[in-house]
Amino acid sequence: MRCFVSVDVSIKDSINELQNRIIMEEDWKTDQIRPVEGQNLHFTIIFLGEIPSETTDILKSQLSSLVFQPFNVIYKGLGVFPSIANPRIVWMGTDVEGGEKLINLYQKVAACIKVSGLAPDKPFIPHVTLFRIKNRRLRMSNMLAKYNDLKFGSDFIDRIHLKKSQLTQNGSIYSDILTVYGR
């Protein structure tokens, strides 16, 4: 099954308002972008890809023993992946302190999953994907400059999830396999 480890976002309504405001300000059309739906907003801590059910069982056992302290994160600024010249993703970042705590959480999760023989496939950059870009000719520089230092709200991070991702024609459907609470 296709899996990843994540932290859910609780300020979904605020982010949805931000997405709508950006779409209106930038005059984006549905053939140019696809906003991430509220129920799918999250920080991907580690994307695991397709893994066998035996590995999922090992992961559940390993992640169940994960210990971390809950923390706050402030949502701040926007960015794009992979580059401003070729944007595929528009994302929302975090404050420095919250970002460092998410990186620390990532390192703990990476150490846990190492036992199962899995390793992260790319470096972790704390972000929440807001849009997937269909038309890569969209200009991003004005929007990014406008929202660079703005704060969009905050969250209390007190749990992580091992999630299953099912791909459909209408987008991904995520379901929790395991939830681990901070303590």
PDB file of N, CA and C in Angstrom, residues 59-67 112 178-180 183:
ATOM      1  N   LEU A  59       6.395  -0.922  10.750  1.00  0.00           N
ATOM      2  CA  LEU A  59       6.333   0.526  10.946  1.00  0.00           C
ATOM      3  C   LEU A  59       5.407   0.888  12.103  1.00  0.00           C
ATOM      4  N   LYS A  60       4.246   0.256  12.139  1.00  0.00           N
ATOM      5  CA  LYS A  60       3.295   0.532  13.215  1.00  0.00           C
ATOM      6  C   LYS A  60       3.932   0.238  14.570  1.00  0.00           C
ATOM      7  N   SER A  61       4.628  -0.873  14.673  1.00  0.00           N
ATOM      8  CA  SER A  61       5.291  -1.244  15.914  1.00  0.00           C
ATOM      9  C   SER A  61       6.372  -0.223  16.279  1.00  0.00           C
ATOM     10  N   GLN A  62       7.188   0.159  15.316  1.00  0.00           N
ATOM     11  CA  GLN A  62       8.284   1.098  15.566  1.00  0.00           C
ATOM     12  C   GLN A  62       7.753   2.484  15.914  1.00  0.00           C
ATOM     13  N   LEU A  63       6.793   2.978  15.152  1.00  0.00           N
ATOM     14  CA  LEU A  63       6.278   4.330  15.383  1.00  0.00           C
ATOM     15  C   LEU A  63       5.502   4.424  16.693  1.00  0.00           C
ATOM     16  N   SER A  64       4.910   3.318  17.137  1.00  0.00           N
ATOM     17  CA  SER A  64       4.172   3.314  18.401  1.00  0.00           C
ATOM     18  C   SER A  64       5.064   3.674  19.585  1.00  0.00           C
ATOM     19  N   SER A  65       6.350   3.413  19.455  1.00  0.00           N
ATOM     20  CA  SER A  65       7.280   3.706  20.554  1.00  0.00           C
ATOM     21  C   SER A  65       7.883   5.113  20.456  1.00  0.00           C
ATOM     22  N   LEU A  66       7.516   5.859  19.447  1.00  0.00           N
ATOM     23  CA  LEU A  66       8.054   7.212  19.246  1.00  0.00           C
ATOM     24  C   LEU A  66       7.613   8.131  20.385  1.00  0.00           C
ATOM     25  N   VAL A  67       8.563   8.875  20.922  1.00  0.00           N
ATOM     26  CA  VAL A  67       8.272   9.827  21.991  1.00  0.00           C
ATOM     27  C   VAL A  67       8.659  11.220  21.508  1.00  0.00           C
ATOM     28  N   CYS A 112      13.169   5.948  13.637  1.00  0.00           N
ATOM     29  CA  CYS A 112      12.221   4.846  13.899  1.00  0.00           C
ATOM     30  C   CYS A 112      12.064   3.934  12.685  1.00  0.00           C
ATOM     31  N   LEU A 178      -2.334   4.555  11.730  1.00  0.00           N
ATOM     32  CA  LEU A 178      -1.854   4.625  13.105  1.00  0.00           C
ATOM     33  C   LEU A 178      -1.745   6.107  13.487  1.00  0.00           C
ATOM     34  N   THR A 179      -2.098   6.417  14.724  1.00  0.00           N
ATOM     35  CA  THR A 179      -1.898   7.759  15.269  1.00  0.00           C
ATOM     36  C   THR A 179      -1.050   7.616  16.533  1.00  0.00           C
ATOM     37  N   VAL A 180       0.007   8.436  16.617  1.00  0.00           N
ATOM     38  CA  VAL A 180       0.891   8.444  17.776  1.00  0.00           C
ATOM     39  C   VAL A 180       0.807   9.824  18.406  1.00  0.00           C
ATOM     40  N   ARG A 183       3.877  13.226  24.071  1.00  0.00           N
ATOM     41  CA  ARG A 183       3.744  13.168  25.534  1.00  0.00           C
ATOM     42  C   ARG A 183       4.943  13.800  26.195  1.00  0.00           C
TER      43      ARG A 183
END
